[in-house]
């Protein structure tokens, strides 16, 4: 039976944050001195596999592994290989991954061997110094090597760039040409008010309506109906013959077609990225060897999925709309 929320939307996309830890400290995502979850609070890989399997049995057709940085979770490829059995059976249509690229040179070939066809790589700048500045700890050369390795392994790579005012906005045309020249799509994303960070988000926030207007002074952008199952709206870029995506949680939310829920590494299910309401799946998962209790808990949670989020960036309050950091639920 498909999972249908109160607004008639079929829930077929599950994002699973396998860890809240990351080897970067991106300034728009988390504070430099982060307090991460104790490892004892995390679900085991076997428990994550069991929960994913229940969701697949209940109608999930696309599953994305996120973090934090998913590839820093110990023995993460064991989970990927376990979930890949659902690709082989046809129960799952797609298994994907969002990564910062730092570990791709180690894992790209094995990801491809497990049936992963495409991945998203978060990359906000092509300038090594600016990359170090925005990630605090990152090494751009290592990410570039990871992208090369992923493409050599046959993985389709899409780049995600958070648009940040006075940081990378002038660079995005160059990034667009570079990505399309490498056969990669690019999606730009508005920064979201999630979790306390060291920076002021009102200084970072760039409405994508302004970015698109700026890009249209250099490129011919045509709206197209292309969809990947996520929230991006796409345009065709005539000059590069590639696709450019826009994810606009602030200026034009994408809630009317939301088909996804988010599971954290502690077994907490968030029905909406931009709301605090959540459901604990760890307790029913561990209360029985069978899956009836957790299936009932999922049904109850889907019945509470809200119509949409209420993100706002407001200099008067300078407080995040949602207290948890992006790394908890993986964006």
CSV table of C-alpha atoms in Angstrom, one decimal:
chain,number,residue,atom,x,y,z
A,1,UNK,CA,0.0,0.0,0.0
A,2,UNK,CA,1.3,3.4,-0.9
A,3,UNK,CA,1.8,6.0,1.8
A,4,UNK,CA,-0.6,8.9,1.3
A,5,UNK,CA,-0.4,12.0,3.4
A,6,UNK,CA,-3.4,14.2,4.5
A,7,UNK,CA,-3.0,16.3,1.4
A,8,UNK,CA,-3.2,13.4,-1.1
A,9,UNK,CA,0.6,13.4,-1.8
A,10,UNK,CA,2.1,9.9,-2.3
A,11,UNK,CA,5.3,9.5,-0.2
A,12,UNK,CA,7.7,7.6,-2.4
A,13,UNK,CA,11.1,9.2,-1.5
A,14,UNK,CA,13.0,8.6,1.7
A,15,UNK,CA,16.1,10.5,2.7
A,16,UNK,CA,18.2,8.7,5.3
A,17,UNK,CA,20.8,10.6,7.3
A,18,UNK,CA,23.3,7.9,8.3
A,19,UNK,CA,25.3,10.2,10.5
A,20,UNK,CA,25.3,13.8,11.8
A,21,UNK,CA,29.1,13.9,11.6
A,22,UNK,CA,31.0,15.6,8.8
A,23,UNK,CA,34.6,16.2,7.9
A,24,UNK,CA,33.8,19.8,6.8
A,25,UNK,CA,32.3,22.6,8.9
A,26,UNK,CA,30.5,24.6,6.1
A,27,UNK,CA,29.7,28.1,7.5
A,28,UNK,CA,26.0,28.1,6.4
A,29,UNK,CA,25.4,24.5,7.7
A,30,UNK,CA,27.0,24.2,11.2
A,31,UNK,CA,29.0,25.9,13.8
A,32,UNK,CA,32.8,25.2,13.9
A,33,UNK,CA,32.7,23.7,17.4
A,34,UNK,CA,29.8,21.3,16.8
A,35,UNK,CA,28.5,18.9,19.5
A,36,UNK,CA,27.7,15.7,17.7
A,37,UNK,CA,25.5,12.8,18.9
A,38,UNK,CA,27.0,10.2,21.1
A,39,UNK,CA,27.7,7.1,19.0
A,40,UNK,CA,25.6,5.0,21.4
A,41,UNK,CA,22.5,6.9,20.3
A,42,UNK,CA,22.9,6.0,16.6
A,43,UNK,CA,21.0,3.1,15.0
A,44,UNK,CA,23.2,0.3,13.9
A,45,UNK,CA,23.6,-0.3,10.2
A,46,UNK,CA,21.4,-3.4,10.5
A,47,UNK,CA,18.7,-1.3,12.1
A,48,UNK,CA,19.0,1.4,9.4
A,49,UNK,CA,18.7,-1.4,6.8
A,50,UNK,CA,15.6,-2.8,8.6
A,51,UNK,CA,13.9,0.6,8.7
A,52,UNK,CA,14.7,1.3,5.0
A,53,UNK,CA,13.3,-2.1,4.1
A,54,UNK,CA,10.0,-1.3,5.9
A,55,UNK,CA,9.7,2.0,4.0
A,56,UNK,CA,10.4,0.2,0.7
A,57,UNK,CA,7.7,-2.3,1.5
A,58,UNK,CA,5.4,0.6,2.2
A,59,UNK,CA,6.0,2.3,-1.2
A,60,UNK,CA,9.3,4.1,-1.2
A,61,UNK,CA,10.8,3.9,-4.6
A,62,UNK,CA,13.7,6.3,-4.3
A,63,UNK,CA,16.2,6.3,-1.4
A,64,UNK,CA,18.9,8.9,-0.8
A,65,UNK,CA,21.7,8.4,1.8
A,66,UNK,CA,22.8,11.7,3.4
A,67,UNK,CA,24.6,13.0,6.5
A,68,UNK,CA,26.4,15.0,7.8
A,69,UNK,CA,28.8,13.3,5.4
A,70,UNK,CA,27.5,9.8,4.8
A,71,UNK,CA,30.8,8.3,3.7
A,72,UNK,CA,32.5,9.0,7.0
A,73,UNK,CA,30.1,6.6,8.7
A,74,UNK,CA,32.1,3.5,9.7
A,75,UNK,CA,31.4,0.5,7.4
A,76,UNK,CA,28.9,2.6,5.4
A,77,UNK,CA,29.4,0.4,2.3
A,78,UNK,CA,27.9,-2.5,4.2
A,79,UNK,CA,24.6,-0.6,4.4
A,80,UNK,CA,24.8,0.4,0.8
A,81,UNK,CA,25.3,-3.1,-0.3
A,82,UNK,CA,22.5,-4.4,1.9
A,83,UNK,CA,20.0,-1.8,0.5
A,84,UNK,CA,21.1,-2.5,-3.0
A,85,UNK,CA,19.4,-5.9,-2.9
A,86,UNK,CA,16.1,-4.0,-3.3
A,87,UNK,CA,17.4,-2.6,-6.6
A,88,UNK,CA,18.1,-6.1,-7.7
A,89,UNK,CA,14.6,-7.2,-6.8
A,90,UNK,CA,13.0,-4.2,-8.5
A,91,UNK,CA,11.3,-3.0,-5.3
A,92,UNK,CA,13.5,0.1,-5.2
A,93,UNK,CA,13.9,2.1,-8.4
A,94,UNK,CA,16.9,4.3,-7.3
A,95,UNK,CA,19.5,4.4,-4.6
A,96,UNK,CA,21.4,7.7,-4.5
A,97,UNK,CA,23.8,9.6,-2.3
A,98,UNK,CA,24.6,13.2,-1.4
A,99,UNK,CA,28.2,13.8,-0.4
A,100,UNK,CA,30.7,16.6,0.0
A,101,UNK,CA,33.1,14.6,-2.3
A,102,UNK,CA,35.9,14.3,0.2
A,103,UNK,CA,35.7,10.4,0.4
A,104,UNK,CA,34.6,9.7,-3.2
A,105,UNK,CA,38.0,8.7,-4.5
A,106,UNK,CA,37.8,5.8,-1.9
A,107,UNK,CA,34.3,4.7,-2.5
A,108,UNK,CA,33.1,5.7,-6.0
A,109,UNK,CA,33.9,2.4,-7.7
A,110,UNK,CA,32.1,0.4,-5.0
A,111,UNK,CA,29.1,2.6,-5.1
A,112,UNK,CA,28.8,2.0,-8.8
A,113,UNK,CA,29.2,-1.7,-8.2
A,114,UNK,CA,26.3,-1.6,-5.7
A,115,UNK,CA,24.0,-0.2,-8.4
A,116,UNK,CA,24.2,3.5,-7.5
A,117,UNK,CA,23.8,5.3,-10.8
A,118,UNK,CA,24.1,9.0,-9.8
A,119,UNK,CA,25.2,11.1,-6.9
A,120,UNK,CA,25.0,14.7,-5.8
A,121,UNK,CA,28.2,16.5,-4.8
A,122,UNK,CA,27.9,19.7,-2.7
A,123,UNK,CA,30.4,22.2,-4.1
A,124,UNK,CA,30.0,26.0,-3.6
A,125,UNK,CA,33.1,27.3,-5.3
A,126,UNK,CA,36.0,26.4,-7.6
A,127,UNK,CA,38.4,28.7,-5.8
A,128,UNK,CA,40.7,26.7,-3.4
A,129,UNK,CA,41.0,29.5,-0.9
A,130,UNK,CA,37.3,30.3,-0.9
A,131,UNK,CA,36.6,26.6,-0.6
A,132,UNK,CA,38.8,26.4,2.5
A,133,UNK,CA,37.0,29.5,3.8
A,134,UNK,CA,33.5,28.2,3.3
A,135,UNK,CA,34.2,24.6,4.5
A,136,UNK,CA,36.7,25.6,7.2
A,137,UNK,CA,38.5,22.2,6.9
A,138,UNK,CA,38.0,21.1,3.3
A,139,UNK,CA,40.6,20.5,0.5
A,140,UNK,CA,39.3,21.3,-3.0
A,141,UNK,CA,41.9,19.1,-4.7
A,142,UNK,CA,40.6,16.1,-2.8
A,143,UNK,CA,37.0,16.8,-3.9
A,144,UNK,CA,38.1,17.3,-7.5
A,145,UNK,CA,39.9,13.9,-7.4
A,146,UNK,CA,36.7,12.4,-6.0
A,147,UNK,CA,34.6,13.8,-8.8
A,148,UNK,CA,37.1,12.5,-11.4
A,149,UNK,CA,37.0,9.1,-9.8
A,150,UNK,CA,33.2,9.1,-9.7
A,151,UNK,CA,32.9,10.0,-13.4
A,152,UNK,CA,35.5,7.4,-14.3
A,153,UNK,CA,33.4,4.8,-12.4
A,154,UNK,CA,30.4,5.6,-14.5
A,155,UNK,CA,28.5,7.6,-11.9
A,156,UNK,CA,26.4,10.5,-13.1
A,157,UNK,CA,27.4,13.5,-11.0
A,158,UNK,CA,25.2,16.5,-10.2
A,159,UNK,CA,26.7,19.5,-8.3
A,160,UNK,CA,24.7,21.3,-5.6
A,161,UNK,CA,25.9,24.9,-4.8
A,162,UNK,CA,24.4,27.0,-2.1
A,163,UNK,CA,24.0,30.6,-3.4
A,164,UNK,CA,25.7,32.9,-1.0
A,165,UNK,CA,25.5,36.7,-1.4
A,166,UNK,CA,28.9,38.4,-2.0
A,167,UNK,CA,30.7,35.0,-1.8
A,168,UNK,CA,30.0,32.9,-4.8
A,169,UNK,CA,27.3,34.7,-6.7
A,170,UNK,CA,29.7,36.3,-9.2
A,171,UNK,CA,31.4,32.9,-9.7
A,172,UNK,CA,28.3,30.8,-10.5
A,173,UNK,CA,28.4,31.6,-14.3
A,174,UNK,CA,31.9,30.1,-14.4
A,175,UNK,CA,30.8,27.1,-12.3
A,176,UNK,CA,27.9,26.6,-14.7
A,177,UNK,CA,30.1,26.5,-17.8
A,178,UNK,CA,32.6,24.2,-16.0
A,179,UNK,CA,30.0,21.7,-14.8
A,180,UNK,CA,28.2,21.5,-18.1
A,181,UNK,CA,31.5,21.2,-19.9
A,182,UNK,CA,32.2,18.1,-17.7
A,183,UNK,CA,28.7,16.7,-18.4
A,184,UNK,CA,27.5,17.5,-15.0
A,185,UNK,CA,24.3,19.3,-14.0
A,186,UNK,CA,24.3,22.1,-11.5
A,187,UNK,CA,21.6,23.0,-9.0
A,188,UNK,CA,21.7,26.2,-7.0
A,189,UNK,CA,20.0,26.3,-3.6
A,190,UNK,CA,18.9,29.1,-1.3
A,191,UNK,CA,20.4,29.0,2.2
A,192,UNK,CA,18.0,27.8,4.8
A,193,UNK,CA,17.5,29.0,8.4
A,194,UNK,CA,18.3,25.8,10.2
A,195,UNK,CA,20.3,25.6,13.4
A,196,UNK,CA,22.5,28.1,15.2
A,197,UNK,CA,25.6,29.0,13.1
A,198,UNK,CA,28.4,31.5,13.6
A,199,UNK,CA,27.5,33.6,10.6
A,200,UNK,CA,24.5,35.9,10.1
A,201,UNK,CA,22.2,34.3,7.6
A,202,UNK,CA,20.7,37.7,6.6
A,203,UNK,CA,24.2,38.5,5.3
A,204,UNK,CA,24.4,35.2,3.4
A,205,UNK,CA,20.9,35.0,1.9
A,206,UNK,CA,20.6,35.5,-1.9
A,207,UNK,CA,17.2,35.1,-3.4
A,208,UNK,CA,17.5,32.9,-6.5
A,209,UNK,CA,15.1,35.2,-8.4
A,210,UNK,CA,17.9,37.8,-8.3
A,211,UNK,CA,20.5,35.2,-9.3
A,212,UNK,CA,18.4,34.0,-12.2
A,213,UNK,CA,18.0,37.6,-13.4
A,214,UNK,CA,21.8,38.0,-13.3
A,215,UNK,CA,22.4,34.7,-15.1
A,216,UNK,CA,19.9,35.7,-17.8
A,217,UNK,CA,22.2,38.6,-18.8
A,218,UNK,CA,24.7,35.9,-19.9
A,219,UNK,CA,22.6,32.8,-20.7
A,220,UNK,CA,19.4,31.9,-22.4
A,221,UNK,CA,17.3,30.1,-19.8
A,222,UNK,CA,14.2,28.2,-20.8
A,223,UNK,CA,11.9,26.5,-18.2
A,224,UNK,CA,11.5,22.8,-18.8
A,225,UNK,CA,9.3,20.2,-17.1
A,226,UNK,CA,12.3,17.9,-16.2
A,227,UNK,CA,12.0,16.3,-12.8
A,228,UNK,CA,14.3,14.0,-10.7
A,229,UNK,CA,11.9,13.4,-7.8
A,230,UNK,CA,13.3,16.2,-5.7
A,231,UNK,CA,12.3,19.8,-5.2
A,232,UNK,CA,14.4,21.4,-8.0
A,233,UNK,CA,12.8,23.3,-10.9
A,234,UNK,CA,14.9,23.1,-14.0
A,235,UNK,CA,15.9,25.3,-17.0
A,236,UNK,CA,17.7,24.5,-20.2
A,237,UNK,CA,20.8,26.6,-20.8
A,238,UNK,CA,21.1,27.3,-24.5
A,239,UNK,CA,24.7,28.3,-24.5
A,240,UNK,CA,25.9,25.2,-22.7
A,241,UNK,CA,23.2,22.7,-23.7
A,242,UNK,CA,22.9,21.6,-20.1
A,243,UNK,CA,20.4,21.8,-17.3
A,244,UNK,CA,20.4,24.2,-14.3
A,245,UNK,CA,18.2,23.5,-11.3
A,246,UNK,CA,16.9,26.0,-8.7
A,247,UNK,CA,15.8,25.0,-5.2
A,248,UNK,CA,14.0,27.9,-3.6
A,249,UNK,CA,12.7,27.1,-0.1
A,250,UNK,CA,12.6,30.8,0.7
A,251,UNK,CA,11.3,32.6,-2.3
A,252,UNK,CA,9.0,29.9,-3.8
A,253,UNK,CA,8.6,26.8,-1.7
A,254,UNK,CA,8.1,23.4,-3.3
A,255,UNK,CA,5.7,21.9,-0.8
A,256,UNK,CA,2.7,21.4,-3.0
A,257,UNK,CA,4.4,18.4,-4.6
A,258,UNK,CA,6.4,17.1,-1.7
A,259,UNK,CA,6.8,13.4,-1.9
A,260,UNK,CA,9.5,12.8,0.8
A,261,UNK,CA,10.2,12.3,4.4
A,262,UNK,CA,13.5,12.2,6.3
A,263,UNK,CA,14.9,9.6,8.7
A,264,UNK,CA,17.8,10.5,11.0
A,265,UNK,CA,20.6,8.2,12.3
A,266,UNK,CA,18.8,8.0,15.6
A,267,UNK,CA,15.6,6.6,14.1
A,268,UNK,CA,13.7,9.9,14.2
A,269,UNK,CA,11.4,10.6,11.3
A,270,UNK,CA,10.8,14.2,10.2
A,271,UNK,CA,7.8,14.6,7.9
A,272,UNK,CA,9.0,18.1,6.9
A,273,UNK,CA,12.5,19.6,6.6
A,274,UNK,CA,11.2,22.9,7.9
A,275,UNK,CA,9.0,21.8,10.8
A,276,UNK,CA,10.0,20.4,14.2
A,277,UNK,CA,7.3,17.7,14.4
A,278,UNK,CA,8.8,14.2,14.3
A,279,UNK,CA,8.1,10.6,15.2
A,280,UNK,CA,10.4,8.2,17.1
A,281,UNK,CA,10.8,5.0,15.1
A,282,UNK,CA,13.7,3.6,17.2
A,283,UNK,CA,11.4,2.6,20.1
A,284,UNK,CA,8.9,0.5,18.1
A,285,UNK,CA,11.8,-0.9,16.0
A,286,UNK,CA,13.4,-2.3,19.1
A,287,UNK,CA,10.3,-3.3,20.8
A,288,UNK,CA,9.6,-6.3,18.5
A,289,UNK,CA,11.5,-8.6,16.1
A,290,UNK,CA,8.6,-8.1,13.7
A,291,UNK,CA,7.9,-4.9,11.8
A,292,UNK,CA,4.2,-4.3,12.6
A,293,UNK,CA,4.8,-1.8,15.4
A,294,UNK,CA,7.2,0.3,13.3
A,295,UNK,CA,4.9,0.1,10.2
A,296,UNK,CA,2.1,1.4,12.4
A,297,UNK,CA,4.3,4.3,13.7
A,298,UNK,CA,5.2,5.2,10.1
A,299,UNK,CA,1.5,5.3,9.1
A,300,UNK,CA,0.7,7.5,12.1
A,301,UNK,CA,3.6,9.9,11.2
A,302,UNK,CA,2.6,10.2,7.6
A,303,UNK,CA,-0.9,11.1,8.8
A,304,UNK,CA,0.7,14.2,10.5
A,305,UNK,CA,2.7,15.4,7.5
A,306,UNK,CA,2.1,19.1,7.2
A,307,UNK,CA,1.2,21.0,4.1
A,308,UNK,CA,4.5,22.9,4.0
A,309,UNK,CA,7.3,24.7,5.9
A,310,UNK,CA,7.5,28.2,7.3
A,311,UNK,CA,11.0,29.2,6.6
A,312,UNK,CA,11.9,32.9,7.1
A,313,UNK,CA,15.1,34.8,7.4
A,314,UNK,CA,14.6,37.9,9.5
A,315,UNK,CA,17.2,40.3,10.7
A,316,UNK,CA,15.0,41.4,13.5
A,317,UNK,CA,15.1,38.0,15.2
A,318,UNK,CA,18.4,36.5,13.8
A,319,UNK,CA,17.1,33.1,15.0
A,320,UNK,CA,16.8,30.0,12.9
A,321,UNK,CA,13.4,28.9,11.8
A,322,UNK,CA,14.3,25.3,12.9
A,323,UNK,CA,16.6,24.6,15.8
A,324,UNK,CA,18.2,21.5,14.5
A,325,UNK,CA,21.2,21.8,12.1
A,326,UNK,CA,21.0,20.8,8.5
A,327,UNK,CA,23.5,18.0,9.2
A,328,UNK,CA,20.9,16.2,11.4
A,329,UNK,CA,18.5,15.6,8.5
A,330,UNK,CA,20.7,16.0,5.5
A,331,UNK,CA,18.9,18.8,3.8
